[in-house]
CSV table of C-alpha atoms and ligand atoms in Angstrom, one decimal:
chain,number,residue,atom,x,y,z
A,1,MET,CA,-43.0,88.5,7.5
A,2,HIS,CA,-41.6,88.6,11.1
A,3,ILE,CA,-40.3,85.3,12.5
A,4,ALA,CA,-39.6,85.1,16.3
A,5,ASN,CA,-38.4,82.7,19.0
A,6,LEU,CA,-41.0,83.1,21.7
A,7,SER,CA,-39.9,81.2,24.9
A,8,GLY,CA,-38.1,78.7,22.7
A,9,ARG,CA,-40.9,78.1,20.2
A,10,LEU,CA,-41.1,79.3,16.6
A,11,ALA,CA,-43.7,82.1,16.2
A,12,LEU,CA,-44.9,84.4,13.4
A,13,ILE,CA,-45.5,88.0,14.5
A,14,ASP,CA,-48.6,89.4,12.9
A,15,ALA,CA,-49.3,93.0,11.7
A,16,ASP,CA,-50.7,93.9,15.2
A,17,GLY,CA,-47.5,92.6,16.9
A,18,LEU,CA,-49.2,89.5,18.3
A,19,ALA,CA,-47.5,86.1,18.2
A,20,ILE,CA,-48.8,83.0,16.5
A,21,ASP,CA,-47.3,79.6,17.5
A,22,VAL,CA,-46.2,77.9,14.2
A,23,GLU,CA,-46.2,74.3,15.4
A,24,ARG,CA,-49.8,74.5,16.5
A,25,ALA,CA,-51.0,76.7,13.6
A,26,SER,CA,-49.4,74.3,11.1
A,27,SER,CA,-50.7,71.2,13.0
A,28,GLY,CA,-47.2,70.0,13.5
A,29,ARG,CA,-46.0,70.4,9.9
A,30,PHE,CA,-43.3,72.8,11.1
A,31,ALA,CA,-41.5,71.9,14.4
A,32,ALA,CA,-41.5,74.2,17.4
A,33,ASP,CA,-37.7,74.4,17.3
A,34,PRO,CA,-36.9,77.9,15.8
A,35,GLN,CA,-33.6,76.6,14.4
A,36,ALA,CA,-35.3,73.8,12.4
A,37,VAL,CA,-37.3,76.2,10.2
A,38,TYR,CA,-34.4,77.3,8.1
A,39,ASP,CA,-33.9,73.8,6.7
A,40,ALA,CA,-37.5,74.0,5.3
A,41,TRP,CA,-37.4,77.7,4.6
A,42,ASP,CA,-39.0,77.8,1.1
A,43,ASP,CA,-41.8,75.4,2.3
A,44,PHE,CA,-42.3,77.5,5.4
A,45,ARG,CA,-42.5,80.8,3.5
A,46,ASP,CA,-45.0,79.3,1.1
A,47,TRP,CA,-47.1,77.9,4.0
A,48,ALA,CA,-47.0,81.2,5.9
A,49,ALA,CA,-48.1,83.2,2.9
A,50,HIS,CA,-51.2,81.1,2.4
A,51,ALA,CA,-52.2,79.7,5.8
A,52,GLU,CA,-55.4,80.6,7.6
A,53,LEU,CA,-53.7,81.8,10.8
A,54,PRO,CA,-55.4,81.9,14.2
A,55,GLU,CA,-55.6,84.9,16.5
A,56,GLY,CA,-52.2,85.9,17.9
A,57,VAL,CA,-51.3,86.4,21.6
A,58,LEU,CA,-49.6,89.3,23.5
A,59,PHE,CA,-46.1,88.8,24.7
A,60,GLU,CA,-43.2,90.7,26.4
A,61,PRO,CA,-40.0,91.4,24.4
A,62,ALA,CA,-38.0,89.8,27.3
A,63,GLU,CA,-39.7,86.5,26.4
A,64,LEU,CA,-38.1,86.4,23.0
A,65,GLY,CA,-35.0,84.4,22.2
A,66,SER,CA,-32.7,84.7,19.2
A,67,PRO,CA,-34.6,83.9,16.0
A,68,THR,CA,-31.6,81.7,15.1
A,69,PRO,CA,-30.5,80.3,18.5
A,70,GLN,CA,-28.1,77.6,17.4
A,71,PRO,CA,-26.7,78.3,14.0
A,72,ARG,CA,-24.2,75.8,12.6
A,73,GLN,CA,-21.9,78.7,11.6
A,74,LEU,CA,-21.7,82.3,12.7
A,75,PHE,CA,-19.5,84.6,10.6
A,76,ALA,CA,-18.6,88.1,11.9
A,77,ILE,CA,-17.0,90.7,9.8
A,78,GLY,CA,-14.4,93.2,11.0
A,79,LEU,CA,-13.7,96.8,9.8
A,80,ASN,CA,-16.6,96.9,7.3
A,81,TYR,CA,-17.3,100.6,7.6
A,82,ARG,CA,-14.5,103.1,6.7
A,83,ASP,CA,-15.2,105.4,9.7
A,84,HIS,CA,-14.9,102.4,12.1
A,85,ALA,CA,-11.7,101.1,10.5
A,86,ALA,CA,-10.2,104.6,10.8
A,87,GLU,CA,-11.2,105.0,14.5
A,88,SER,CA,-9.8,101.5,15.2
A,89,GLY,CA,-6.4,102.5,13.7
A,90,PHE,CA,-6.6,100.0,10.8
A,91,ALA,CA,-6.6,100.4,7.0
A,92,ALA,CA,-10.0,99.6,5.4
A,93,PRO,CA,-10.0,96.1,4.0
A,94,GLU,CA,-9.8,95.6,0.2
A,95,GLY,CA,-10.5,92.5,-1.8
A,96,PHE,CA,-11.7,90.2,1.0
A,97,PRO,CA,-13.3,91.1,4.4
A,98,PRO,CA,-11.6,90.2,7.7
A,99,VAL,CA,-13.7,87.3,9.2
A,100,PHE,CA,-13.9,85.8,12.7
A,101,THR,CA,-16.6,84.0,14.7
A,102,LYS,CA,-18.7,84.5,17.8
A,103,PHE,CA,-19.1,81.2,19.5
A,104,ALA,CA,-22.7,80.0,19.6
A,105,THR,CA,-23.0,79.7,23.4
A,106,SER,CA,-22.8,83.6,23.6
A,107,ILE,CA,-26.0,84.0,21.5
A,108,THR,CA,-29.1,85.3,23.4
A,109,GLY,CA,-32.4,87.0,22.8
A,110,PRO,CA,-33.0,90.7,22.4
A,111,VAL,CA,-33.7,91.8,26.0
A,112,THR,CA,-31.0,90.6,28.5
A,113,ARG,CA,-28.8,91.3,31.5
A,114,VAL,CA,-25.1,90.7,30.7
A,115,ALA,CA,-22.3,90.2,33.2
A,116,LEU,CA,-19.2,92.3,32.6
A,117,PRO,CA,-16.0,90.1,32.5
A,118,GLU,CA,-13.7,90.8,35.4
A,119,GLY,CA,-10.7,93.0,34.6
A,120,GLY,CA,-12.1,93.6,31.1
A,121,HIS,CA,-13.0,96.6,28.9
A,122,THR,CA,-16.4,95.8,27.5
A,123,ASP,CA,-17.5,97.7,24.4
A,124,TRP,CA,-20.5,97.9,22.1
A,125,GLU,CA,-20.9,97.3,18.3
A,126,ILE,CA,-24.3,97.5,16.7
A,127,GLU,CA,-24.5,95.4,13.5
A,128,LEU,CA,-27.0,94.3,10.9
A,129,VAL,CA,-27.4,90.5,11.1
A,130,ALA,CA,-28.2,88.5,8.0
A,131,VAL,CA,-29.6,84.9,8.4
A,132,ILE,CA,-29.2,82.4,5.6
A,133,GLY,CA,-32.3,80.7,4.3
A,134,ARG,CA,-30.9,78.6,1.5
A,135,ARG,CA,-27.6,76.7,1.2
A,136,ALA,CA,-25.1,79.0,-0.5
A,137,SER,CA,-22.0,77.8,-2.3
A,138,HIS,CA,-20.1,79.9,-4.8
A,139,VAL,CA,-23.1,82.3,-5.0
A,140,ALA,CA,-22.6,85.6,-7.0
A,141,ALA,CA,-23.5,88.8,-5.3
A,142,VAL,CA,-26.3,89.4,-7.8
A,143,ASP,CA,-28.0,86.1,-6.7
A,144,ALA,CA,-27.2,86.6,-2.9
A,145,TRP,CA,-30.4,88.1,-1.5
A,146,SER,CA,-32.5,85.1,-2.6
A,147,HIS,CA,-30.3,83.1,-0.1
A,148,VAL,CA,-31.2,85.3,2.8
A,149,ALA,CA,-34.0,84.3,5.1
A,150,GLY,CA,-34.1,87.7,6.8
A,151,LEU,CA,-32.4,90.5,8.7
A,152,ALA,CA,-32.2,91.1,12.5
A,153,VAL,CA,-30.4,93.5,14.8
A,154,GLY,CA,-27.2,92.2,16.4
A,155,GLN,CA,-24.9,93.5,19.1
A,156,ASP,CA,-21.2,92.3,18.8
A,157,ILE,CA,-20.4,93.0,22.4
A,158,SER,CA,-16.6,92.9,22.7
A,159,GLU,CA,-14.1,92.6,25.6
A,160,ARG,CA,-11.2,94.6,24.3
A,161,VAL,CA,-8.4,93.5,26.7
A,162,GLY,CA,-8.8,89.8,25.8
A,163,GLN,CA,-9.5,90.7,22.2
A,164,LEU,CA,-6.3,92.7,21.6
A,165,THR,CA,-3.7,91.3,24.1
A,166,GLY,CA,-1.2,88.7,23.1
A,167,PRO,CA,0.9,87.9,20.0
A,168,VAL,CA,-2.2,87.8,17.8
A,169,PRO,CA,-5.6,89.2,18.5
A,170,GLN,CA,-8.3,87.0,20.0
A,171,PHE,CA,-11.3,88.4,18.2
A,172,SER,CA,-13.5,85.3,18.5
A,173,LEU,CA,-12.9,84.6,22.2
A,174,GLY,CA,-13.0,88.3,23.2
A,175,LYS,CA,-16.4,88.6,21.6
A,176,SER,CA,-17.9,85.3,23.0
A,177,HIS,CA,-18.4,85.8,26.7
A,178,PRO,CA,-21.8,84.7,27.9
A,179,GLY,CA,-24.5,87.0,26.7
A,180,PHE,CA,-22.2,88.8,24.2
A,181,THR,CA,-24.2,88.0,21.1
A,182,PRO,CA,-27.8,89.2,21.4
A,183,ILE,CA,-29.8,88.8,18.2
A,184,GLY,CA,-33.4,89.9,17.5
A,185,PRO,CA,-35.9,91.1,18.3
A,186,TRP,CA,-37.1,88.9,15.4
A,187,LEU,CA,-36.2,88.1,11.8
A,188,VAL,CA,-37.6,90.4,9.1
A,189,THR,CA,-37.8,88.9,5.6
A,190,PRO,CA,-36.0,91.0,2.9
A,191,ASP,CA,-39.2,91.7,1.0
A,192,GLU,CA,-40.4,93.9,3.9
A,193,PHE,CA,-37.8,96.6,3.2
A,194,ASP,CA,-38.0,99.3,0.5
A,195,ASN,CA,-34.2,98.8,0.2
A,196,PRO,CA,-32.6,96.1,2.3
A,197,ASP,CA,-29.1,97.5,1.4
A,198,ASP,CA,-29.8,100.9,3.1
A,199,LEU,CA,-31.0,100.7,6.7
A,200,GLU,CA,-30.2,103.1,9.5
A,201,LEU,CA,-28.5,101.7,12.6
A,202,ARG,CA,-28.5,103.5,15.9
A,203,CYS,CA,-27.1,102.6,19.3
A,204,THR,CA,-27.5,104.5,22.6
A,205,LEU,CA,-25.8,104.1,26.0
A,206,ASN,CA,-27.9,105.3,28.9
A,207,GLY,CA,-30.0,107.3,26.4
A,208,GLU,CA,-26.9,109.1,24.8
A,209,GLU,CA,-26.5,108.3,21.1
A,210,VAL,CA,-23.1,106.7,20.6
A,211,GLN,CA,-23.4,105.1,17.1
A,212,LYS,CA,-25.4,106.1,14.0
A,213,GLY,CA,-24.8,104.8,10.6
A,214,ARG,CA,-26.4,103.4,7.4
A,215,THR,CA,-25.8,100.0,5.9
A,216,ARG,CA,-25.3,101.6,2.5
A,217,ASP,CA,-21.9,102.5,3.8
A,218,LEU,CA,-20.8,98.9,4.3
A,219,ILE,CA,-17.5,98.3,2.4
A,220,PHE,CA,-18.8,94.7,1.7
A,221,SER,CA,-22.6,94.7,1.4
A,222,VAL,CA,-24.7,91.7,2.4
A,223,PRO,CA,-24.6,90.4,-1.1
A,224,ALA,CA,-20.8,91.0,-1.4
A,225,LEU,CA,-20.3,89.2,1.9
A,226,ILE,CA,-22.3,86.2,0.7
A,227,GLU,CA,-20.3,86.1,-2.5
A,228,ALA,CA,-17.0,86.3,-0.5
A,229,LEU,CA,-17.8,83.8,2.2
A,230,SER,CA,-19.5,81.3,0.0
A,231,SER,CA,-16.5,81.3,-2.3
A,232,VAL,CA,-14.6,79.6,0.5
A,233,THR,CA,-17.1,77.6,2.6
A,234,PRO,CA,-20.8,76.7,2.0
A,235,LEU,CA,-23.3,78.9,4.0
A,236,LEU,CA,-26.0,76.7,5.6
A,237,PRO,CA,-29.6,77.5,6.3
A,238,GLY,CA,-29.8,79.3,9.7
A,239,ASP,CA,-26.2,80.5,9.6
A,240,VAL,CA,-25.6,84.0,10.9
A,241,ILE,CA,-23.5,86.8,9.4
A,242,PHE,CA,-22.7,89.8,11.7
A,243,THR,CA,-21.9,92.4,9.0
A,244,GLY,CA,-19.7,94.9,11.0
A,245,THR,CA,-20.2,98.0,13.0
A,246,PRO,CA,-20.1,101.8,12.1
A,247,ALA,CA,-18.0,104.3,14.0
A,248,GLY,CA,-18.7,105.3,17.6
A,249,VAL,CA,-17.5,102.4,19.6
A,250,GLY,CA,-15.8,103.0,23.0
A,251,LEU,CA,-12.4,101.8,21.7
A,252,GLY,CA,-12.3,104.6,19.2
A,253,ARG,CA,-13.2,107.4,21.6
A,254,GLU,CA,-10.9,110.0,23.1
A,255,PRO,CA,-10.7,109.2,26.0
A,256,GLN,CA,-11.8,105.6,25.5
A,257,ARG,CA,-15.0,104.5,27.2
A,258,TRP,CA,-16.2,101.2,28.4
A,259,ILE,CA,-19.5,99.8,29.6
A,260,CYS,CA,-20.1,100.0,33.4
A,261,SER,CA,-22.3,98.1,35.8
A,262,GLY,CA,-25.9,99.5,35.6
A,263,ASP,CA,-25.5,100.8,32.0
A,264,GLU,CA,-28.2,100.3,29.5
A,265,LEU,CA,-27.4,99.7,25.8
A,266,VAL,CA,-30.2,100.1,23.2
A,267,SER,CA,-29.5,99.0,19.6
A,268,THR,CA,-32.0,99.9,16.9
A,269,ILE,CA,-32.2,99.2,13.1
A,270,GLU,CA,-34.8,100.9,10.9
A,271,GLY,CA,-37.6,98.5,9.9
A,272,ILE,CA,-36.5,95.8,12.3
A,273,GLY,CA,-36.6,96.8,15.9
A,274,GLU,CA,-34.4,97.1,19.0
A,275,LEU,CA,-32.2,95.1,21.4
A,276,ARG,CA,-31.9,96.2,25.0
A,277,GLN,CA,-29.1,95.1,27.3
A,278,THR,CA,-28.3,96.0,30.9
A,279,PHE,CA,-25.0,95.2,32.4
A,280,HIS,CA,-23.8,94.2,35.9
A,281,ASP,CA,-20.5,93.3,37.5
A,282,HIS,CA,-19.5,89.6,37.4
B,1,LIG,ZN1,-18.2,93.6,15.2
């Protein structure tokens, strides 16, 4: 099942790629607000599996918003691939993953224009995003996938000057400028993947491949992250986990490389779809 936010309304995307408005198709049983569906996730899945659905409508990717536009919590994981930890000059984490947040005002849909912060060094990080579908507190990894509503593509756009200057790093603020958290193009439920723990991620800048990896190389897999995070704080329906990025970011290059005005960044994950960001000066 593919769940989308089409112009601010919850939609199902059918096998032909057409959108079905959920509030209308369910005669109001499920609200139009895309964020509200996660609090009724089991009911919604059951309804969607059995409902007589009307004909879908065509849409443009730019009309999509984030499938989870206002999560109560957004967790982002640092250094979760060995090759990226090495290029960043850090030891790979052991025992517990490094965690920060991206503030919710930075969340956008999949196709956007993003302003480059003045005086900054703006970088790319493609990431698999997991969205929680069932409250998770002290959940063991073996039970974790049943708490996931679905997977999406995420870009953890990062301004490195703000992120790394000062007595301690400012991961959360440096990664929360307006438009720095595109999520989409829709949410794909875990049952749609042959193996949701092994998906190819790929990121291009102006058509040149800059990142390519597989989620099987995550140090902390999606289930391991849910076990770790939920051992500290409950994960709530609709919460977002940015799972970390593989090697190939601008920070780790020799010479270093940053996003420029006019650049186009395309971020793709196998079995999900793509994000497309273009950048302009502030
Ligand atoms: Zn990241």
